[in-house]
Amino acid sequence: MIEVTGLSVGDRLRDCSLHVPAGRVAALVGPNGAGKTTLLHTVVGLLTPDRGTVRTAGEVAFVAQDKPLYDSFTVAETLTLGRRLSTRWDPALATARTAEFGIPLGRRIGSLSGGQRAQVALTLALARRPDQLVLDEPLANLDPLARHEVMRSLMTAVAETGMGVMISSHVVSDLVDTCDWLVVLNGGRVQVSGDIEELLAEHRMMTGPPELTLNAAAVGGSRTEREQSWLVRGAPVADPRWRTRTVGLEDLVMAYLRSPEAAALPRPAGVRS
Ligand SMILES: Nc1ncnc2c1ncn2[C@@H]1O[C@H](COP(=O)(O)OP(=O)(O)OP(=O)(O)O)[C@@H](O)[C@H]1O
């Protein structure tokens, strides 16, 4: 569970509120400089906000964007350090994961591939048996195969433990199959926070001839000489001259990012039952 209320950090985060229920796998998406890292650092306690509060339940493990590990340590030494720093350390999980990914315990961290380094960083976090895992761009700089492997192994861990995850990424397609909660951050503000299935069910794309007036709550749209298309939140428009189609996660995220003033937040603000 992550509950953020009225959070402000300089002009990097402005009055952010969101509530991710326990056990959810939340995607945190937004353009460069949106404030994703700042939000995650505040959630895990690395940054003190100017205003607002953060609540998390249980043990929180964080994997930072640059996956800080000691290059001169071997994998075994890295795991030993992890064990010394955690009271909940699961040695069997740590050894099984490194074996599963074919990472030799005697190898120095500095000589690992990007994918192996990501898996060691993830292993260090998972072996602490967290209730909430927070990952800042864990897939950055990884090739498509390694991205898939990291996400697959993460989802296996989630299925086994029921822990909550918040994972930031620029690439929505990496998260489509794995996340069930969406947070869109744009210009330091939370634009969207909600259950992905519910969000997709309550939005639709409406396309119609250019002269029609749309009587619905539109997030954003586009217009050509021949037609106009709008992402609409709420009930579909009854007029049969409008064609309606369901939206995917990428359509939804892009529409909100293009309309920074639009928002899809739970009622009452920031709190879900
Ligand atoms: N230590 C800092 N002090 C002041 N401003 C900062 C600091 N770190 C980042 N910023 C600024 O805060 C804004 C948000 O940065 P942040 O790294 O949180 O965004 P982000 O969404 O994670 O971006 P990216 O996707 O590029 O990693 C940016 O404008 C950045 O330049």
PDB file of C-alpha atoms and ligand atoms in Angstrom:
ATOM      1  CA  MET A   1       0.000   0.000   0.000  1.00  0.00           C
ATOM      2  CA  ILE A   2       1.243   3.460  -0.865  1.00  0.00           C
ATOM      3  CA  GLU A   3      -0.691   6.520   0.237  1.00  0.00           C
ATOM      4  CA  VAL A   4       0.546   9.956  -0.727  1.00  0.00           C
ATOM      5  CA  THR A   5      -1.380  13.037   0.368  1.00  0.00           C
ATOM      6  CA  GLY A   6      -0.750  16.644  -0.680  1.00  0.00           C
ATOM      7  CA  LEU A   7       2.904  15.995  -1.462  1.00  0.00           C
ATOM      8  CA  SER A   8       5.050  18.907  -2.659  1.00  0.00           C
ATOM      9  CA  VAL A   9       8.807  18.963  -3.294  1.00  0.00           C
ATOM     10  CA  GLY A  10       9.930  22.380  -4.572  1.00  0.00           C
ATOM     11  CA  ASP A  11       8.468  22.755  -8.054  1.00  0.00           C
ATOM     12  CA  ARG A  12       9.288  19.115  -8.832  1.00  0.00           C
ATOM     13  CA  LEU A  13       6.129  17.699  -7.212  1.00  0.00           C
ATOM     14  CA  ARG A  14       3.036  19.819  -6.726  1.00  0.00           C
ATOM     15  CA  ASP A  15       0.254  18.751  -4.374  1.00  0.00           C
ATOM     16  CA  CYS A  16       0.397  15.090  -5.364  1.00  0.00           C
ATOM     17  CA  SER A  17      -2.124  12.667  -3.879  1.00  0.00           C
ATOM     18  CA  LEU A  18      -2.605   9.012  -4.722  1.00  0.00           C
ATOM     19  CA  HIS A  19      -3.496   5.751  -3.058  1.00  0.00           C
ATOM     20  CA  VAL A  20      -2.286   2.412  -4.392  1.00  0.00           C
ATOM     21  CA  PRO A  21      -3.965  -0.470  -2.498  1.00  0.00           C
ATOM     22  CA  ALA A  22      -1.895  -3.329  -1.032  1.00  0.00           C
ATOM     23  CA  GLY A  23      -0.702  -6.025  -3.415  1.00  0.00           C
ATOM     24  CA  ARG A  24      -1.138  -3.941  -6.565  1.00  0.00           C
ATOM     25  CA  VAL A  25       1.455  -3.742  -9.323  1.00  0.00           C
ATOM     26  CA  ALA A  26       1.441  -0.058 -10.160  1.00  0.00           C
ATOM     27  CA  ALA A  27       2.951   1.518 -13.269  1.00  0.00           C
ATOM     28  CA  LEU A  28       4.309   5.027 -12.716  1.00  0.00           C
ATOM     29  CA  VAL A  29       4.590   6.668 -16.124  1.00  0.00           C
ATOM     30  CA  GLY A  30       5.343  10.176 -17.317  1.00  0.00           C
ATOM     31  CA  PRO A  31       7.700  12.037 -19.626  1.00  0.00           C
ATOM     32  CA  ASN A  32      11.310  12.955 -18.809  1.00  0.00           C
ATOM     33  CA  GLY A  33      11.427  15.341 -15.880  1.00  0.00           C
ATOM     34  CA  ALA A  34       7.826  14.613 -14.804  1.00  0.00           C
ATOM     35  CA  GLY A  35       9.008  13.943 -11.254  1.00  0.00           C
ATOM     36  CA  LYS A  36       8.866  10.125 -11.190  1.00  0.00           C
ATOM     37  CA  THR A  37      12.240   9.686  -9.477  1.00  0.00           C
ATOM     38  CA  THR A  38      11.439  12.505  -7.053  1.00  0.00           C
ATOM     39  CA  LEU A  39       8.120  10.847  -6.158  1.00  0.00           C
ATOM     40  CA  LEU A  40       9.733   7.426  -5.670  1.00  0.00           C
ATOM     41  CA  HIS A  41      12.556   8.892  -3.565  1.00  0.00           C
ATOM     42  CA  THR A  42       9.972  10.593  -1.370  1.00  0.00           C
ATOM     43  CA  VAL A  43       7.898   7.393  -1.073  1.00  0.00           C
ATOM     44  CA  VAL A  44      10.919   5.389   0.130  1.00  0.00           C
ATOM     45  CA  GLY A  45      12.094   8.136   2.490  1.00  0.00           C
ATOM     46  CA  LEU A  46      15.239   9.276   0.639  1.00  0.00           C
ATOM     47  CA  LEU A  47      13.756  12.750   0.180  1.00  0.00           C
ATOM     48  CA  THR A  48      11.842  14.841   2.699  1.00  0.00           C
ATOM     49  CA  PRO A  49       8.899  16.676   1.162  1.00  0.00           C
ATOM     50  CA  ASP A  50       8.212  20.370   1.740  1.00  0.00           C
ATOM     51  CA  ARG A  51       4.578  19.508   2.385  1.00  0.00           C
ATOM     52  CA  GLY A  52       2.375  16.445   2.536  1.00  0.00           C
ATOM     53  CA  THR A  53       2.608  12.914   3.857  1.00  0.00           C
ATOM     54  CA  VAL A  54       3.570   9.436   2.632  1.00  0.00           C
ATOM     55  CA  ARG A  55       2.334   6.214   4.176  1.00  0.00           C
ATOM     56  CA  THR A  56       3.549   2.736   3.238  1.00  0.00           C
ATOM     57  CA  ALA A  57       2.657  -0.515   4.953  1.00  0.00           C
ATOM     58  CA  GLY A  58       5.375  -2.925   6.056  1.00  0.00           C
ATOM     59  CA  GLU A  59       8.888  -3.398   4.710  1.00  0.00           C
ATOM     60  CA  VAL A  60       9.772  -1.340   1.639  1.00  0.00           C
ATOM     61  CA  ALA A  61      12.629  -2.266  -0.724  1.00  0.00           C
ATOM     62  CA  PHE A  62      13.889   0.168  -3.352  1.00  0.00           C
ATOM     63  CA  VAL A  63      15.936  -0.378  -6.513  1.00  0.00           C
ATOM     64  CA  ALA A  64      17.343   2.948  -7.709  1.00  0.00           C
ATOM     65  CA  GLN A  65      17.559   3.900 -11.385  1.00  0.00           C
ATOM     66  CA  ASP A  66      21.346   3.453 -11.643  1.00  0.00           C
ATOM     67  CA  LYS A  67      21.240   0.154  -9.681  1.00  0.00           C
ATOM     68  CA  PRO A  68      24.040   1.193  -7.317  1.00  0.00           C
ATOM     69  CA  LEU A  69      26.225  -1.840  -6.581  1.00  0.00           C
ATOM     70  CA  TYR A  70      29.908  -2.095  -5.755  1.00  0.00           C
ATOM     71  CA  ASP A  71      31.699  -2.984  -9.010  1.00  0.00           C
ATOM     72  CA  SER A  72      34.693  -4.493  -7.196  1.00  0.00           C
ATOM     73  CA  PHE A  73      32.546  -6.863  -5.094  1.00  0.00           C
ATOM     74  CA  THR A  74      31.790 -10.370  -6.312  1.00  0.00           C
ATOM     75  CA  VAL A  75      28.153 -11.438  -6.580  1.00  0.00           C
ATOM     76  CA  ALA A  76      28.630 -13.583  -3.447  1.00  0.00           C
ATOM     77  CA  GLU A  77      30.089 -10.616  -1.508  1.00  0.00           C
ATOM     78  CA  THR A  78      27.184  -8.471  -2.668  1.00  0.00           C
ATOM     79  CA  LEU A  79      24.677 -11.012  -1.361  1.00  0.00           C
ATOM     80  CA  THR A  80      26.583 -11.244   1.944  1.00  0.00           C
ATOM     81  CA  LEU A  81      26.339  -7.461   2.281  1.00  0.00           C
ATOM     82  CA  GLY A  82      22.600  -7.688   1.566  1.00  0.00           C
ATOM     83  CA  ARG A  83      22.216 -10.331   4.268  1.00  0.00           C
ATOM     84  CA  ARG A  84      24.077  -8.188   6.825  1.00  0.00           C
ATOM     85  CA  LEU A  85      21.868  -5.187   6.059  1.00  0.00           C
ATOM     86  CA  SER A  86      18.536  -6.982   6.341  1.00  0.00           C
ATOM     87  CA  THR A  87      16.826  -8.718   9.224  1.00  0.00           C
ATOM     88  CA  ARG A  88      14.426 -10.519   6.860  1.00  0.00           C
ATOM     89  CA  TRP A  89      17.025 -11.832   4.410  1.00  0.00           C
ATOM     90  CA  ASP A  90      16.081 -15.027   2.568  1.00  0.00           C
ATOM     91  CA  PRO A  91      19.382 -16.751   1.620  1.00  0.00           C
ATOM     92  CA  ALA A  92      17.669 -19.562  -0.308  1.00  0.00           C
ATOM     93  CA  LEU A  93      15.832 -17.060  -2.515  1.00  0.00           C
ATOM     94  CA  ALA A  94      19.037 -15.118  -3.180  1.00  0.00           C
ATOM     95  CA  THR A  95      20.989 -18.240  -4.197  1.00  0.00           C
ATOM     96  CA  ALA A  96      18.144 -19.710  -6.237  1.00  0.00           C
ATOM     97  CA  ARG A  97      17.658 -16.469  -8.196  1.00  0.00           C
ATOM     98  CA  THR A  98      21.325 -16.038  -9.055  1.00  0.00           C
ATOM     99  CA  ALA A  99      21.479 -19.691 -10.174  1.00  0.00           C
ATOM    100  CA  GLU A 100      18.272 -19.309 -12.219  1.00  0.00           C
ATOM    101  CA  PHE A 101      19.797 -16.450 -14.183  1.00  0.00           C
ATOM    102  CA  GLY A 102      23.167 -18.168 -14.575  1.00  0.00           C
ATOM    103  CA  ILE A 103      25.022 -15.474 -12.635  1.00  0.00           C
ATOM    104  CA  PRO A 104      28.282 -16.943 -11.250  1.00  0.00           C
ATOM    105  CA  LEU A 105      28.693 -16.118  -7.563  1.00  0.00           C
ATOM    106  CA  GLY A 106      32.433 -15.533  -8.016  1.00  0.00           C
ATOM    107  CA  ARG A 107      32.058 -12.912 -10.781  1.00  0.00           C
ATOM    108  CA  ARG A 108      32.742  -9.251 -10.008  1.00  0.00           C
ATOM    109  CA  ILE A 109      29.716  -6.957 -10.327  1.00  0.00           C
ATOM    110  CA  GLY A 110      31.686  -4.686 -12.702  1.00  0.00           C
ATOM    111  CA  SER A 111      32.018  -7.505 -15.231  1.00  0.00           C
ATOM    112  CA  LEU A 112      28.304  -8.421 -15.391  1.00  0.00           C
ATOM    113  CA  SER A 113      26.058  -7.589 -18.341  1.00  0.00           C
ATOM    114  CA  GLY A 114      23.352  -4.946 -17.877  1.00  0.00           C
ATOM    115  CA  GLY A 115      20.694  -7.662 -17.619  1.00  0.00           C
ATOM    116  CA  GLN A 116      22.677  -9.614 -15.007  1.00  0.00           C
ATOM    117  CA  ARG A 117      23.330  -6.435 -13.015  1.00  0.00           C
ATOM    118  CA  ALA A 118      19.595  -5.666 -13.051  1.00  0.00           C
ATOM    119  CA  GLN A 119      18.849  -9.194 -11.823  1.00  0.00           C
ATOM    120  CA  VAL A 120      21.395  -8.888  -8.978  1.00  0.00           C
ATOM    121  CA  ALA A 121      19.867  -5.551  -7.930  1.00  0.00           C
ATOM    122  CA  LEU A 122      16.392  -7.110  -8.051  1.00  0.00           C
ATOM    123  CA  THR A 123      17.623 -10.156  -6.098  1.00  0.00           C
ATOM    124  CA  LEU A 124      19.023  -7.909  -3.354  1.00  0.00           C
ATOM    125  CA  ALA A 125      15.622  -6.248  -3.060  1.00  0.00           C
ATOM    126  CA  LEU A 126      13.524  -9.442  -3.269  1.00  0.00           C
ATOM    127  CA  ALA A 127      15.651 -11.371  -0.735  1.00  0.00           C
ATOM    128  CA  ARG A 128      14.693  -8.754   1.851  1.00  0.00           C
ATOM    129  CA  ARG A 129      11.144 -10.143   1.543  1.00  0.00           C
ATOM    130  CA  PRO A 130       9.572  -6.709   1.199  1.00  0.00           C
ATOM    131  CA  ASP A 131       5.853  -6.025   1.460  1.00  0.00           C
ATOM    132  CA  GLN A 132       6.284  -3.207  -1.031  1.00  0.00           C
ATOM    133  CA  LEU A 133       8.877  -3.091  -3.800  1.00  0.00           C
ATOM    134  CA  VAL A 134       9.677   0.238  -5.472  1.00  0.00           C
ATOM    135  CA  LEU A 135      11.606   0.147  -8.760  1.00  0.00           C
ATOM    136  CA  ASP A 136      12.879   3.227 -10.597  1.00  0.00           C
ATOM    137  CA  GLU A 137      13.228   2.481 -14.317  1.00  0.00           C
ATOM    138  CA  PRO A 138      14.450  -1.100 -13.810  1.00  0.00           C
ATOM    139  CA  LEU A 139      14.353  -1.770 -17.554  1.00  0.00           C
ATOM    140  CA  ALA A 140      16.398   1.229 -18.729  1.00  0.00           C
ATOM    141  CA  ASN A 141      19.342   0.231 -20.951  1.00  0.00           C
ATOM    142  CA  LEU A 142      18.233  -3.400 -21.208  1.00  0.00           C
ATOM    143  CA  ASP A 143      17.644  -5.197 -24.508  1.00  0.00           C
ATOM    144  CA  PRO A 144      14.128  -6.511 -25.248  1.00  0.00           C
ATOM    145  CA  LEU A 145      14.953 -10.038 -24.098  1.00  0.00           C
ATOM    146  CA  ALA A 146      16.438  -8.835 -20.807  1.00  0.00           C
ATOM    147  CA  ARG A 147      13.453  -6.482 -20.298  1.00  0.00           C
ATOM    148  CA  HIS A 148      11.110  -9.412 -20.714  1.00  0.00           C
ATOM    149  CA  GLU A 149      13.150 -11.600 -18.342  1.00  0.00           C
ATOM    150  CA  VAL A 150      13.231  -8.931 -15.627  1.00  0.00           C
ATOM    151  CA  MET A 151       9.465  -8.394 -15.848  1.00  0.00           C
ATOM    152  CA  ARG A 152       8.737 -12.128 -15.971  1.00  0.00           C
ATOM    153  CA  SER A 153      10.876 -12.833 -12.909  1.00  0.00           C
ATOM    154  CA  LEU A 154       9.334  -9.902 -11.100  1.00  0.00           C
ATOM    155  CA  MET A 155       5.835 -11.188 -11.796  1.00  0.00           C
ATOM    156  CA  THR A 156       6.792 -14.648 -10.534  1.00  0.00           C
ATOM    157  CA  ALA A 157       7.952 -13.056  -7.276  1.00  0.00           C
ATOM    158  CA  VAL A 158       4.725 -11.046  -7.018  1.00  0.00           C
ATOM    159  CA  ALA A 159       2.608 -14.169  -7.577  1.00  0.00           C
ATOM    160  CA  GLU A 160       4.553 -16.045  -4.887  1.00  0.00           C
ATOM    161  CA  THR A 161       4.515 -13.326  -2.239  1.00  0.00           C
ATOM    162  CA  GLY A 162       1.578 -11.008  -2.945  1.00  0.00           C
ATOM    163  CA  MET A 163       3.819  -7.977  -2.360  1.00  0.00           C
ATOM    164  CA  GLY A 164       2.928  -4.621  -3.846  1.00  0.00           C
ATOM    165  CA  VAL A 165       5.127  -3.113  -6.560  1.00  0.00           C
ATOM    166  CA  MET A 166       5.494   0.388  -7.947  1.00  0.00           C
ATOM    167  CA  ILE A 167       7.558   0.508 -11.108  1.00  0.00           C
ATOM    168  CA  SER A 168       8.440   3.587 -13.147  1.00  0.00           C
ATOM    169  CA  SER A 169       9.050   3.493 -16.871  1.00  0.00           C
ATOM    170  CA  HIS A 170       8.865   5.629 -20.005  1.00  0.00           C
ATOM    171  CA  VAL A 171       7.801   2.638 -22.039  1.00  0.00           C
ATOM    172  CA  VAL A 172       4.137   1.840 -21.449  1.00  0.00           C
ATOM    173  CA  SER A 173       4.294  -1.289 -23.615  1.00  0.00           C
ATOM    174  CA  ASP A 174       6.755  -2.862 -21.142  1.00  0.00           C
ATOM    175  CA  LEU A 175       4.127  -2.623 -18.406  1.00  0.00           C
ATOM    176  CA  VAL A 176       0.893  -3.447 -20.237  1.00  0.00           C
ATOM    177  CA  ASP A 177       0.782  -7.152 -19.388  1.00  0.00           C
ATOM    178  CA  THR A 178       2.053  -6.913 -15.841  1.00  0.00           C
ATOM    179  CA  CYS A 179       0.623  -3.863 -14.099  1.00  0.00           C
ATOM    180  CA  ASP A 180      -2.916  -3.558 -12.742  1.00  0.00           C
ATOM    181  CA  TRP A 181      -2.708   0.016 -11.468  1.00  0.00           C
ATOM    182  CA  LEU A 182      -1.747   3.157 -13.387  1.00  0.00           C
ATOM    183  CA  VAL A 183      -0.298   6.409 -12.104  1.00  0.00           C
ATOM    184  CA  VAL A 184       0.427   9.125 -14.676  1.00  0.00           C
ATOM    185  CA  LEU A 185       2.674  11.922 -13.475  1.00  0.00           C
ATOM    186  CA  ASN A 186       3.026  15.005 -15.672  1.00  0.00           C
ATOM    187  CA  GLY A 187       4.801  18.234 -14.814  1.00  0.00           C
ATOM    188  CA  GLY A 188       5.002  17.325 -11.115  1.00  0.00           C
ATOM    189  CA  ARG A 189       1.266  16.595 -10.837  1.00  0.00           C
ATOM    190  CA  VAL A 190      -0.622  13.309 -10.551  1.00  0.00           C
ATOM    191  CA  GLN A 191      -2.879  13.249 -13.592  1.00  0.00           C
ATOM    192  CA  VAL A 192      -4.248   9.717 -13.366  1.00  0.00           C
ATOM    193  CA  SER A 193      -4.352   7.162 -10.566  1.00  0.00           C
ATOM    194  CA  GLY A 194      -6.572   4.121 -10.814  1.00  0.00           C
ATOM    195  CA  ASP A 195      -7.209   0.470 -11.531  1.00  0.00           C
ATOM    196  CA  ILE A 196      -6.185  -0.159 -15.149  1.00  0.00           C
ATOM    197  CA  GLU A 197      -9.215  -2.302 -16.034  1.00  0.00           C
ATOM    198  CA  GLU A 198     -11.570   0.308 -14.609  1.00  0.00           C
ATOM    199  CA  LEU A 199      -9.751   3.129 -16.389  1.00  0.00           C
ATOM    200  CA  LEU A 200      -9.907   1.312 -19.736  1.00  0.00           C
ATOM    201  CA  ALA A 201     -13.604   0.501 -19.199  1.00  0.00           C
ATOM    202  CA  GLU A 202     -14.533   4.105 -18.483  1.00  0.00           C
ATOM    203  CA  HIS A 203     -12.704   5.610 -21.480  1.00  0.00           C
ATOM    204  CA  ARG A 204     -13.442   5.224 -25.197  1.00  0.00           C
ATOM    205  CA  MET A 205     -12.330   6.747 -28.478  1.00  0.00           C
ATOM    206  CA  MET A 206     -15.094   8.542 -30.381  1.00  0.00           C
ATOM    207  CA  THR A 207     -14.600   9.350 -34.068  1.00  0.00           C
ATOM    208  CA  GLY A 208     -17.031  11.339 -36.173  1.00  0.00           C
ATOM    209  CA  PRO A 209     -17.433  13.882 -38.987  1.00  0.00           C
ATOM    210  CA  PRO A 210     -15.723  17.245 -38.429  1.00  0.00           C
ATOM    211  CA  GLU A 211     -18.896  19.356 -38.106  1.00  0.00           C
ATOM    212  CA  LEU A 212     -20.347  17.494 -35.087  1.00  0.00           C
ATOM    213  CA  THR A 213     -20.159  18.935 -31.592  1.00  0.00           C
ATOM    214  CA  LEU A 214     -19.133  16.419 -28.943  1.00  0.00           C
ATOM    215  CA  ASN A 215     -21.369  16.483 -25.873  1.00  0.00           C
ATOM    216  CA  ALA A 216     -19.151  14.470 -23.563  1.00  0.00           C
ATOM    217  CA  ALA A 217     -16.190  14.835 -21.199  1.00  0.00           C
ATOM    218  CA  ALA A 218     -13.246  14.708 -23.604  1.00  0.00           C
ATOM    219  CA  VAL A 219      -9.703  14.204 -22.342  1.00  0.00           C
ATOM    220  CA  GLY A 220      -8.175  15.279 -25.626  1.00  0.00           C
ATOM    221  CA  GLY A 221      -8.447  14.704 -29.320  1.00  0.00           C
ATOM    222  CA  SER A 222      -7.357  15.406 -32.832  1.00  0.00           C
ATOM    223  CA  ARG A 223      -9.059  16.843 -35.876  1.00  0.00           C
ATOM    224  CA  THR A 224      -8.461  16.559 -39.623  1.00  0.00           C
ATOM    225  CA  GLU A 225     -10.522  17.927 -42.536  1.00  0.00           C
ATOM    226  CA  ARG A 226     -12.351  14.607 -42.776  1.00  0.00           C
ATOM    227  CA  GLU A 227     -12.936  13.601 -39.167  1.00  0.00           C
ATOM    228  CA  GLN A 228     -12.346  14.273 -35.500  1.00  0.00           C
ATOM    229  CA  SER A 229     -11.368  11.798 -32.766  1.00  0.00           C
ATOM    230  CA  TRP A 230     -11.664  12.269 -29.017  1.00  0.00           C
ATOM    231  CA  LEU A 231     -10.752  10.227 -26.003  1.00  0.00           C
ATOM    232  CA  VAL A 232     -13.878  10.449 -23.850  1.00  0.00           C
ATOM    233  CA  ARG A 233     -14.334   9.581 -20.194  1.00  0.00           C
ATOM    234  CA  GLY A 234     -17.750   8.350 -19.120  1.00  0.00           C
ATOM    235  CA  ALA A 235     -20.788   7.160 -21.030  1.00  0.00           C
ATOM    236  CA  PRO A 236     -20.539   6.883 -24.829  1.00  0.00           C
ATOM    237  CA  VAL A 237     -22.319   9.484 -26.945  1.00  0.00           C
ATOM    238  CA  ALA A 238     -25.642   8.102 -28.227  1.00  0.00           C
ATOM    239  CA  ASP A 239     -25.533   9.908 -31.622  1.00  0.00           C
ATOM    240  CA  PRO A 240     -24.873   7.117 -34.203  1.00  0.00           C
ATOM    241  CA  ARG A 241     -22.758   9.450 -36.326  1.00  0.00           C
ATOM    242  CA  TRP A 242     -20.025   8.955 -33.714  1.00  0.00           C
ATOM    243  CA  ARG A 243     -18.105   5.676 -34.010  1.00  0.00           C
ATOM    244  CA  THR A 244     -16.934   4.264 -30.663  1.00  0.00           C
ATOM    245  CA  ARG A 245     -13.955   2.025 -30.019  1.00  0.00           C
ATOM    246  CA  THR A 246     -12.281   0.754 -26.867  1.00  0.00           C
ATOM    247  CA  VAL A 247      -8.888   2.148 -25.919  1.00  0.00           C
ATOM    248  CA  GLY A 248      -5.612   0.501 -24.971  1.00  0.00           C
ATOM    249  CA  LEU A 249      -3.307   1.596 -22.178  1.00  0.00           C
ATOM    250  CA  GLU A 250      -0.926   3.418 -24.534  1.00  0.00           C
ATOM    251  CA  ASP A 251      -3.771   5.428 -26.154  1.00  0.00           C
ATOM    252  CA  LEU A 252      -4.998   6.379 -22.715  1.00  0.00           C
ATOM    253  CA  VAL A 253      -1.604   7.444 -21.384  1.00  0.00           C
ATOM    254  CA  MET A 254      -0.750   9.422 -24.528  1.00  0.00           C
ATOM    255  CA  ALA A 255      -4.084  11.268 -24.483  1.00  0.00           C
ATOM    256  CA  TYR A 256      -3.582  12.362 -20.870  1.00  0.00           C
ATOM    257  CA  LEU A 257       0.033  13.373 -21.419  1.00  0.00           C
ATOM    258  CA  ARG A 258      -1.036  15.543 -24.376  1.00  0.00           C
ATOM    259  CA  SER A 259      -3.680  17.251 -22.210  1.00  0.00           C
ATOM    260  CA  PRO A 260      -1.892  18.150 -18.977  1.00  0.00           C
ATOM    261  CA  GLU A 261      -5.000  19.896 -17.608  1.00  0.00           C
ATOM    262  CA  ALA A 262      -7.108  16.688 -17.812  1.00  0.00           C
ATOM    263  CA  ALA A 263      -7.221  14.354 -14.825  1.00  0.00           C
ATOM    264  CA  ALA A 264      -8.693  10.972 -13.878  1.00  0.00           C
ATOM    265  CA  LEU A 265      -8.454  10.685 -10.140  1.00  0.00           C
ATOM    266  CA  PRO A 266     -10.550   8.730  -7.667  1.00  0.00           C
ATOM    267  CA  ARG A 267     -13.293  10.386  -5.639  1.00  0.00           C
ATOM    268  CA  PRO A 268     -12.840  11.744  -3.031  1.00  0.00           C
ATOM    269  CA  ALA A 269      -9.410  13.040  -4.094  1.00  0.00           C
ATOM    270  CA  GLY A 270      -6.629  10.585  -3.425  1.00  0.00           C
ATOM    271  CA  VAL A 271      -8.665   8.027  -1.475  1.00  0.00           C
ATOM    272  CA  ARG A 272     -10.085   4.725  -2.698  1.00  0.00           C
ATOM    273  CA  SER A 273     -12.244   2.411  -0.714  1.00  0.00           C
TER     274      SER A 273
HETATM  275  N1  LIG B   1      18.270  17.200  -6.698  1.00  0.00           N
HETATM  276  C1  LIG B   1      17.508  17.986  -7.452  1.00  0.00           C
HETATM  277  N2  LIG B   1      17.354  19.294  -7.149  1.00  0.00           N
HETATM  278  C2  LIG B   1      16.567  20.099  -7.891  1.00  0.00           C
HETATM  279  N3  LIG B   1      15.901  19.693  -8.992  1.00  0.00           N
HETATM  280  C3  LIG B   1      16.022  18.407  -9.343  1.00  0.00           C
HETATM  281  C4  LIG B   1      16.830  17.486  -8.603  1.00  0.00           C
HETATM  282  N4  LIG B   1      16.727  16.273  -9.190  1.00  0.00           N
HETATM  283  C5  LIG B   1      15.910  16.425 -10.242  1.00  0.00           C
HETATM  284  N5  LIG B   1      15.499  17.709 -10.343  1.00  0.00           N
HETATM  285  C6  LIG B   1      14.567  18.272 -11.344  1.00  0.00           C
HETATM  286  O1  LIG B   1      13.265  17.849 -10.976  1.00  0.00           O
HETATM  287  C7  LIG B   1      12.491  17.520 -12.123  1.00  0.00           C
HETATM  288  C8  LIG B   1      11.967  16.111 -11.995  1.00  0.00           C
HETATM  289  O2  LIG B   1      13.052  15.201 -12.065  1.00  0.00           O
HETATM  290  P1  LIG B   1      12.864  13.637 -11.849  1.00  0.00           P
HETATM  291  O3  LIG B   1      14.212  13.008 -12.007  1.00  0.00           O
HETATM  292  O4  LIG B   1      12.122  13.376 -10.608  1.00  0.00           O
HETATM  293  O5  LIG B   1      11.932  13.280 -13.103  1.00  0.00           O
HETATM  294  P2  LIG B   1      11.717  11.883 -13.832  1.00  0.00           P
HETATM  295  O6  LIG B   1      10.270  11.839 -14.202  1.00  0.00           O
HETATM  296  O7  LIG B   1      12.221  10.773 -12.998  1.00  0.00           O
HETATM  297  O8  LIG B   1      12.591  12.051 -15.121  1.00  0.00           O
HETATM  298  P3  LIG B   1      13.324  10.933 -16.030  1.00  0.00           P
HETATM  299  O9  LIG B   1      12.236  10.171 -16.661  1.00  0.00           O
HETATM  300  O10 LIG B   1      14.085  11.763 -16.998  1.00  0.00           O
HETATM  301  O11 LIG B   1      14.191  10.109 -15.130  1.00  0.00           O
HETATM  302  C9  LIG B   1      13.406  17.720 -13.324  1.00  0.00           C
HETATM  303  O12 LIG B   1      13.112  18.997 -13.853  1.00  0.00           O
HETATM  304  C10 LIG B   1      14.789  17.684 -12.728  1.00  0.00           C
HETATM  305  O13 LIG B   1      15.673  18.510 -13.469  1.00  0.00           O
END
